[in-house]
Amino acid sequence: MLVVSDEVEAAVARRRPVVALESTIIAHGLPRPRNLQVAKELEAVVRDEGAVPATIAVLDGRPHVGLDKEQLERVAHDDSLRKLGHRDLPLAVATGASGATTVSATALLAARAGVRVFATGGLGGVHRGWAVTQDESADLGLLARTRITVVCAGVKSILDVGATLERLETLGVAVAGYRTNRFPGFYLTDSGHGVDWALRSPGEVAEVMRAQDALGGPGTALIVANPVPTGEQLDPVLHARVLDEALLACEERGITGQAITPFLLGELVRRTEGASLEANLAAVRGNARLAGRVAAAWAGR
Ligand code: PSU
Ligand code: MN
């Protein structure tokens, strides 16, 4: 069922470091033509750390783990590509559809291919106004059931971050700050919320992964929350202002469901004149780098 690239398959078989990368951020989360450049750059950052990148997407009904150059270009440029959460995978496979995979679908496919470490930007979570819309990303539920380590800059700041952290606690998903006791805020270094645990090195992250396996509890994820450096974050005052405007625009235009996240990310890019894009990219780059190091520590265990 899975099409695993030769390079990824060989690395997994030899227990070499591999890092999974999602494709939704490329297809629906970043403006063109920058998105293709970023897709290539993230793969290069992972390689720089001695790990093999495994970008994941569904093409013509086939889930791919590890894309070649043409496939990566297709993910970045094909307008007809859908956004696929994990619940969409069987539908896409059976109907021969193509789509970019969100965190939930990417984590599932990575785990099936034997890839343990995954880098992304910000996770999905509980949306503001949840009490009315019940909009909670499927990312959370899937991470409660999948043994994978996700390196991210926290959850997207367009969300209700406090409620998302509460949900992660309820779901039993481990969360640790990377060299910080503050939970990162995606575009921002600090979301305003704390975390109970801080890990100091890739080796320490790998130790936690080992302990997860040794304890044999439910097959949950480990979230490593890696903040964007203060010098590269979005100005918090600008962030607060444009986010309010973007949320209002979302409501006024009646945007719902899967379209909300790409809409809000796009609005932020536009309303900050690209500054949010730079902060987003700084975060994802840092996460790909740390994930490469974690994968190396995990492989050398
Ligand atoms: N992080 C980013 N950009 C993105 C996303 C995450 O920096 O575009 C995507 C991820 O694929 C995540 C998805 O899984 O947004 C969440 O979408 P939703 O809220 O519809 O579940
Ligand atoms: Mn949603």
CSV table of C-alpha atoms and ligand atoms in Angstrom, one decimal:
chain,number,residue,atom,x,y,z
A,1,MET,CA,0.0,0.0,0.0
A,2,LEU,CA,2.8,2.5,0.9
A,3,VAL,CA,5.3,3.6,-1.7
A,4,VAL,CA,8.5,4.0,0.3
A,5,SER,CA,11.4,5.5,-1.7
A,6,ASP,CA,14.4,3.3,-2.1
A,7,GLU,CA,16.5,5.8,-0.1
A,8,VAL,CA,14.1,5.9,2.8
A,9,GLU,CA,13.5,2.2,2.7
A,10,ALA,CA,17.2,1.5,2.9
A,11,ALA,CA,17.8,4.0,5.7
A,12,VAL,CA,14.9,2.5,7.8
A,13,ALA,CA,16.2,-1.0,7.2
A,14,ARG,CA,19.7,-0.1,8.3
A,15,ARG,CA,18.4,2.0,11.2
A,16,ARG,CA,20.0,5.1,9.7
A,17,PRO,CA,18.4,8.5,10.7
A,18,VAL,CA,15.3,9.5,8.8
A,19,VAL,CA,13.0,12.5,9.3
A,20,ALA,CA,9.4,12.7,8.0
A,21,LEU,CA,8.2,16.0,6.6
A,22,GLU,CA,4.6,16.9,5.9
A,23,SER,CA,3.3,18.3,2.6
A,24,THR,CA,0.3,20.4,3.6
A,25,ILE,CA,2.6,23.2,4.7
A,26,ILE,CA,4.1,23.1,1.2
A,27,ALA,CA,0.8,22.7,-0.8
A,28,HIS,CA,-1.5,24.8,1.3
A,29,GLY,CA,0.5,26.6,4.0
A,30,LEU,CA,3.0,28.7,2.1
A,31,PRO,CA,2.6,31.0,-0.9
A,32,ARG,CA,4.1,30.1,-4.3
A,33,PRO,CA,6.7,30.0,-5.6
A,34,ARG,CA,8.5,30.2,-2.3
A,35,ASN,CA,6.9,26.9,-1.2
A,36,LEU,CA,8.9,24.7,-3.6
A,37,GLN,CA,12.1,26.5,-2.5
A,38,VAL,CA,11.2,25.8,1.1
A,39,ALA,CA,10.3,22.1,0.4
A,40,LYS,CA,13.8,21.7,-1.1
A,41,GLU,CA,15.5,23.7,1.7
A,42,LEU,CA,13.9,21.6,4.5
A,43,GLU,CA,15.1,18.4,2.8
A,44,ALA,CA,18.6,19.9,2.6
A,45,VAL,CA,18.6,20.9,6.2
A,46,VAL,CA,17.7,17.4,7.2
A,47,ARG,CA,20.5,16.0,5.0
A,48,ASP,CA,22.9,18.5,6.5
A,49,GLU,CA,22.3,16.8,9.8
A,50,GLY,CA,23.1,13.4,8.3
A,51,ALA,CA,19.5,12.2,8.1
A,52,VAL,CA,17.4,11.1,5.1
A,53,PRO,CA,14.3,13.4,4.5
A,54,ALA,CA,11.0,11.6,3.9
A,55,THR,CA,8.5,14.1,2.6
A,56,ILE,CA,5.0,12.4,2.6
A,57,ALA,CA,2.1,12.9,0.2
A,58,VAL,CA,-0.6,10.9,-1.6
A,59,LEU,CA,-0.2,10.9,-5.4
A,60,ASP,CA,-2.8,9.3,-7.6
A,61,GLY,CA,-4.2,7.2,-4.7
A,62,ARG,CA,-0.8,6.0,-3.6
A,63,PRO,CA,0.7,7.2,-0.3
A,64,HIS,CA,4.4,8.1,-0.9
A,65,VAL,CA,7.0,8.2,1.9
A,66,GLY,CA,10.0,10.0,0.3
A,67,LEU,CA,9.4,12.0,-2.9
A,68,ASP,CA,11.7,12.5,-5.9
A,69,LYS,CA,12.3,15.9,-7.5
A,70,GLU,CA,9.3,15.7,-9.9
A,71,GLN,CA,6.9,14.5,-7.1
A,72,LEU,CA,8.0,17.4,-4.8
A,73,GLU,CA,7.4,19.9,-7.7
A,74,ARG,CA,4.0,18.4,-8.2
A,75,VAL,CA,3.1,18.9,-4.5
A,76,ALA,CA,4.2,22.5,-4.7
A,77,HIS,CA,2.5,23.4,-8.0
A,78,ASP,CA,-0.5,21.2,-8.6
A,79,ASP,CA,-3.7,23.2,-7.9
A,80,SER,CA,-5.9,20.1,-7.7
A,81,LEU,CA,-4.1,18.7,-4.7
A,82,ARG,CA,-6.4,18.2,-1.8
A,83,LYS,CA,-5.6,18.6,1.9
A,84,LEU,CA,-5.7,15.1,3.6
A,85,GLY,CA,-6.1,14.4,7.2
A,86,HIS,CA,-5.7,10.9,8.4
A,87,ARG,CA,-9.5,10.2,8.0
A,88,ASP,CA,-9.2,11.1,4.3
A,89,LEU,CA,-6.4,8.6,3.5
A,90,PRO,CA,-8.7,5.6,2.7
A,91,LEU,CA,-10.9,7.8,0.6
A,92,ALA,CA,-8.0,9.2,-1.4
A,93,VAL,CA,-6.5,5.7,-1.9
A,94,ALA,CA,-9.7,4.1,-3.0
A,95,THR,CA,-10.6,6.9,-5.4
A,96,GLY,CA,-7.1,7.5,-6.8
A,97,ALA,CA,-7.0,11.1,-5.5
A,98,SER,CA,-3.9,13.2,-4.8
A,99,GLY,CA,-3.4,15.3,-1.8
A,100,ALA,CA,-1.0,16.9,0.6
A,101,THR,CA,-0.9,15.3,4.1
A,102,THR,CA,-1.5,17.2,7.3
A,103,VAL,CA,0.3,16.4,10.5
A,104,SER,CA,-2.2,13.7,11.3
A,105,ALA,CA,-1.9,11.9,8.0
A,106,THR,CA,1.8,12.4,7.8
A,107,ALA,CA,2.4,11.0,11.3
A,108,LEU,CA,0.3,7.9,10.5
A,109,LEU,CA,2.1,7.2,7.2
A,110,ALA,CA,5.5,7.8,8.7
A,111,ALA,CA,4.9,5.5,11.6
A,112,ARG,CA,3.7,2.8,9.2
A,113,ALA,CA,6.9,3.2,7.2
A,114,GLY,CA,9.0,2.8,10.4
A,115,VAL,CA,10.0,6.5,10.6
A,116,ARG,CA,10.0,7.7,14.2
A,117,VAL,CA,10.9,11.4,13.9
A,118,PHE,CA,8.9,14.0,12.2
A,119,ALA,CA,9.4,17.8,11.7
A,120,THR,CA,6.7,20.4,11.0
A,121,GLY,CA,5.9,24.0,11.8
A,122,GLY,CA,3.1,24.3,14.2
A,123,LEU,CA,0.6,21.5,15.1
A,124,GLY,CA,-3.1,21.9,14.6
A,125,GLY,CA,-5.2,22.0,17.8
A,126,VAL,CA,-8.3,23.5,19.4
A,127,HIS,CA,-9.6,26.5,17.5
A,128,ARG,CA,-10.8,29.7,19.2
A,129,GLY,CA,-14.6,29.5,19.6
A,130,TRP,CA,-14.4,25.7,20.0
A,131,ALA,CA,-17.5,25.8,22.3
A,132,VAL,CA,-19.6,26.8,19.3
A,133,THR,CA,-17.8,25.1,16.3
A,134,GLN,CA,-16.2,22.1,18.0
A,135,ASP,CA,-13.3,22.6,15.6
A,136,GLU,CA,-10.4,20.7,17.0
A,137,SER,CA,-7.7,19.5,14.6
A,138,ALA,CA,-7.5,15.7,14.0
A,139,ASP,CA,-3.8,16.1,14.7
A,140,LEU,CA,-4.4,15.8,18.4
A,141,GLY,CA,-6.4,12.6,18.4
A,142,LEU,CA,-3.9,10.9,16.0
A,143,LEU,CA,-0.9,11.9,18.1
A,144,ALA,CA,-2.7,10.3,21.1
A,145,ARG,CA,-2.6,7.0,19.1
A,146,THR,CA,0.7,7.1,17.2
A,147,ARG,CA,4.2,6.4,18.5
A,148,ILE,CA,6.1,9.2,16.8
A,149,THR,CA,8.3,12.2,17.9
A,150,VAL,CA,7.1,15.5,16.4
A,151,VAL,CA,9.5,18.4,16.5
A,152,CYS,CA,7.4,21.6,16.1
A,153,ALA,CA,7.3,25.2,17.2
A,154,GLY,CA,4.3,24.4,19.4
A,155,VAL,CA,0.8,24.8,17.9
A,156,LYS,CA,-0.3,27.4,15.5
A,157,SER,CA,-0.9,30.7,17.3
A,158,ILE,CA,-4.2,31.2,15.4
A,159,LEU,CA,-5.5,28.5,17.9
A,160,ASP,CA,-6.7,28.5,21.5
A,161,VAL,CA,-3.2,27.5,22.8
A,162,GLY,CA,-4.3,27.0,26.4
A,163,ALA,CA,-7.2,24.7,25.4
A,164,THR,CA,-4.9,22.8,23.1
A,165,LEU,CA,-2.5,22.1,25.9
A,166,GLU,CA,-5.3,20.9,28.1
A,167,ARG,CA,-6.5,18.6,25.4
A,168,LEU,CA,-3.0,17.2,25.0
A,169,GLU,CA,-2.9,16.5,28.7
A,170,THR,CA,-6.3,14.7,28.6
A,171,LEU,CA,-5.2,12.7,25.6
A,172,GLY,CA,-2.0,11.6,27.4
A,173,VAL,CA,0.4,13.1,24.8
A,174,ALA,CA,3.9,13.9,26.2
A,175,VAL,CA,5.0,17.5,25.7
A,176,ALA,CA,8.4,18.9,26.4
A,177,GLY,CA,10.0,22.3,25.6
A,178,TYR,CA,13.4,22.1,23.9
A,179,ARG,CA,15.8,24.0,26.2
A,180,THR,CA,12.8,26.0,27.5
A,181,ASN,CA,10.1,25.9,30.1
A,182,ARG,CA,7.9,28.1,28.0
A,183,PHE,CA,5.6,26.6,25.4
A,184,PRO,CA,6.5,28.2,22.0
A,185,GLY,CA,3.9,30.2,20.1
A,186,PHE,CA,4.7,29.2,16.5
A,187,TYR,CA,5.5,32.7,15.0
A,188,LEU,CA,6.4,33.7,18.6
A,189,THR,CA,9.1,32.4,20.9
A,190,ASP,CA,6.7,32.2,23.8
A,191,SER,CA,2.9,31.5,23.6
A,192,GLY,CA,2.4,32.8,27.1
A,193,HIS,CA,1.9,29.3,28.5
A,194,GLY,CA,4.4,27.1,30.3
A,195,VAL,CA,5.5,23.5,29.8
A,196,ASP,CA,6.2,21.0,32.7
A,197,TRP,CA,9.3,19.5,31.1
A,198,ALA,CA,12.4,20.8,29.3
A,199,LEU,CA,14.8,18.6,27.4
A,200,ARG,CA,18.3,19.8,26.8
A,201,SER,CA,19.8,17.8,24.0
A,202,PRO,CA,18.9,15.4,21.1
A,203,GLY,CA,20.3,12.6,23.2
A,204,GLU,CA,17.9,13.4,26.0
A,205,VAL,CA,15.0,13.4,23.5
A,206,ALA,CA,16.1,10.0,22.3
A,207,GLU,CA,16.3,8.7,25.9
A,208,VAL,CA,12.6,9.8,26.4
A,209,MET,CA,11.7,7.9,23.2
A,210,ARG,CA,13.4,4.8,24.6
A,211,ALA,CA,11.6,5.2,27.9
A,212,GLN,CA,8.3,5.5,26.1
A,213,ASP,CA,8.9,2.1,24.4
A,214,ALA,CA,10.3,0.5,27.5
A,215,LEU,CA,7.4,1.5,29.6
A,216,GLY,CA,5.0,0.0,27.1
A,217,GLY,CA,2.1,2.4,27.8
A,218,PRO,CA,-0.4,3.5,25.1
A,219,GLY,CA,1.3,4.2,21.8
A,220,THR,CA,1.3,8.0,22.1
A,221,ALA,CA,3.5,10.6,20.5
A,222,LEU,CA,6.2,12.8,22.0
A,223,ILE,CA,5.9,16.5,21.2
A,224,VAL,CA,9.2,18.4,21.3
A,225,ALA,CA,8.4,22.1,21.3
A,226,ASN,CA,11.2,24.0,19.8
A,227,PRO,CA,10.9,27.8,19.9
A,228,VAL,CA,11.8,30.1,17.0
A,229,PRO,CA,14.8,32.2,18.1
A,230,THR,CA,13.7,35.6,19.7
A,231,GLY,CA,15.6,37.5,16.9
A,232,GLU,CA,13.5,35.7,14.2
A,233,GLN,CA,10.1,35.8,15.8
A,234,LEU,CA,7.2,37.9,14.6
A,235,ASP,CA,6.8,41.2,16.5
A,236,PRO,CA,4.3,40.1,19.2
A,237,VAL,CA,2.3,43.4,19.1
A,238,LEU,CA,2.0,43.1,15.3
A,239,HIS,CA,1.0,39.5,15.7
A,240,ALA,CA,-1.8,40.2,18.1
A,241,ARG,CA,-3.2,43.0,15.9
A,242,VAL,CA,-3.2,41.1,12.6
A,243,LEU,CA,-4.4,37.9,14.2
A,244,ASP,CA,-7.5,39.7,15.5
A,245,GLU,CA,-8.1,41.2,12.0
A,246,ALA,CA,-7.6,37.8,10.3
A,247,LEU,CA,-10.0,36.0,12.7
A,248,LEU,CA,-12.6,38.6,12.0
A,249,ALA,CA,-12.1,38.3,8.2
A,250,CYS,CA,-12.5,34.5,8.6
A,251,GLU,CA,-15.8,34.9,10.4
A,252,GLU,CA,-17.1,37.6,8.0
A,253,ARG,CA,-16.4,35.4,5.0
A,254,GLY,CA,-17.9,32.3,6.5
A,255,ILE,CA,-14.7,30.2,6.1
A,256,THR,CA,-15.1,26.8,7.8
A,257,GLY,CA,-13.6,23.4,8.2
A,258,GLN,CA,-10.3,22.5,6.5
A,259,ALA,CA,-10.1,25.9,4.8
A,260,ILE,CA,-9.7,27.8,8.1
A,261,THR,CA,-6.1,27.1,8.8
A,262,PRO,CA,-4.7,27.9,5.2
A,263,PHE,CA,-7.0,31.0,5.1
A,264,LEU,CA,-5.7,32.4,8.4
A,265,LEU,CA,-2.0,31.6,7.6
A,266,GLY,CA,-2.5,33.4,4.2
A,267,GLU,CA,-4.1,36.4,5.8
A,268,LEU,CA,-1.3,36.7,8.3
A,269,VAL,CA,1.3,36.6,5.6
A,270,ARG,CA,-0.6,39.4,3.7
A,271,ARG,CA,-1.4,41.5,6.7
A,272,THR,CA,2.2,41.4,8.0
A,273,GLU,CA,3.6,42.0,4.5
A,274,GLY,CA,5.5,38.7,4.7
A,275,ALA,CA,6.9,39.0,8.2
A,276,SER,CA,4.8,36.1,9.4
A,277,LEU,CA,6.1,34.0,6.5
A,278,GLU,CA,9.7,34.6,7.6
A,279,ALA,CA,9.0,33.7,11.2
A,280,ASN,CA,7.1,30.6,10.0
A,281,LEU,CA,10.1,29.6,7.9
A,282,ALA,CA,12.6,30.2,10.7
A,283,ALA,CA,10.6,28.0,12.9
A,284,VAL,CA,10.2,25.1,10.4
A,285,ARG,CA,13.9,25.3,9.5
A,286,GLY,CA,14.9,25.1,13.1
A,287,ASN,CA,12.6,22.2,13.6
A,288,ALA,CA,13.9,20.3,10.6
A,289,ARG,CA,17.5,20.8,11.9
A,290,LEU,CA,16.6,19.6,15.5
A,291,ALA,CA,14.6,16.7,14.1
A,292,GLY,CA,17.7,15.6,12.1
A,293,ARG,CA,19.8,15.7,15.2
A,294,VAL,CA,17.1,13.8,17.2
A,295,ALA,CA,16.9,11.2,14.4
A,296,ALA,CA,20.7,10.8,14.5
A,297,ALA,CA,20.6,10.3,18.3
A,298,TRP,CA,17.8,7.8,18.0
A,299,ALA,CA,19.6,5.9,15.3
A,300,GLY,CA,22.8,5.8,17.4
A,301,ARG,CA,21.0,4.5,20.5
B,1,PSU,N1,2.1,24.1,10.3
B,1,PSU,C1,2.5,25.1,9.5
B,1,PSU,N2,1.8,25.3,8.3
B,1,PSU,C2,0.7,24.4,8.0
B,1,PSU,C3,0.3,23.4,9.0
B,1,PSU,C4,1.1,23.3,10.1
B,1,PSU,O1,3.5,25.8,9.7
B,1,PSU,O2,0.1,24.6,7.0
B,1,PSU,C5,-0.8,22.4,8.6
B,1,PSU,C6,-0.4,21.1,9.2
B,1,PSU,O3,-0.5,20.2,8.1
B,1,PSU,C7,-1.5,20.8,10.2
B,1,PSU,C8,-2.7,21.5,9.6
B,1,PSU,O4,-1.7,19.4,10.4
B,1,PSU,O5,-2.1,22.7,9.2
B,1,PSU,C9,-3.8,21.6,10.6
B,1,PSU,O6,-5.0,21.8,9.8
B,1,PSU,P1,-6.4,21.7,10.5
B,1,PSU,O7,-6.4,22.8,11.6
B,1,PSU,O8,-7.4,21.9,9.5
B,1,PSU,O9,-6.4,20.3,11.2
B,2,MN,MN,-10.5,21.8,11.7
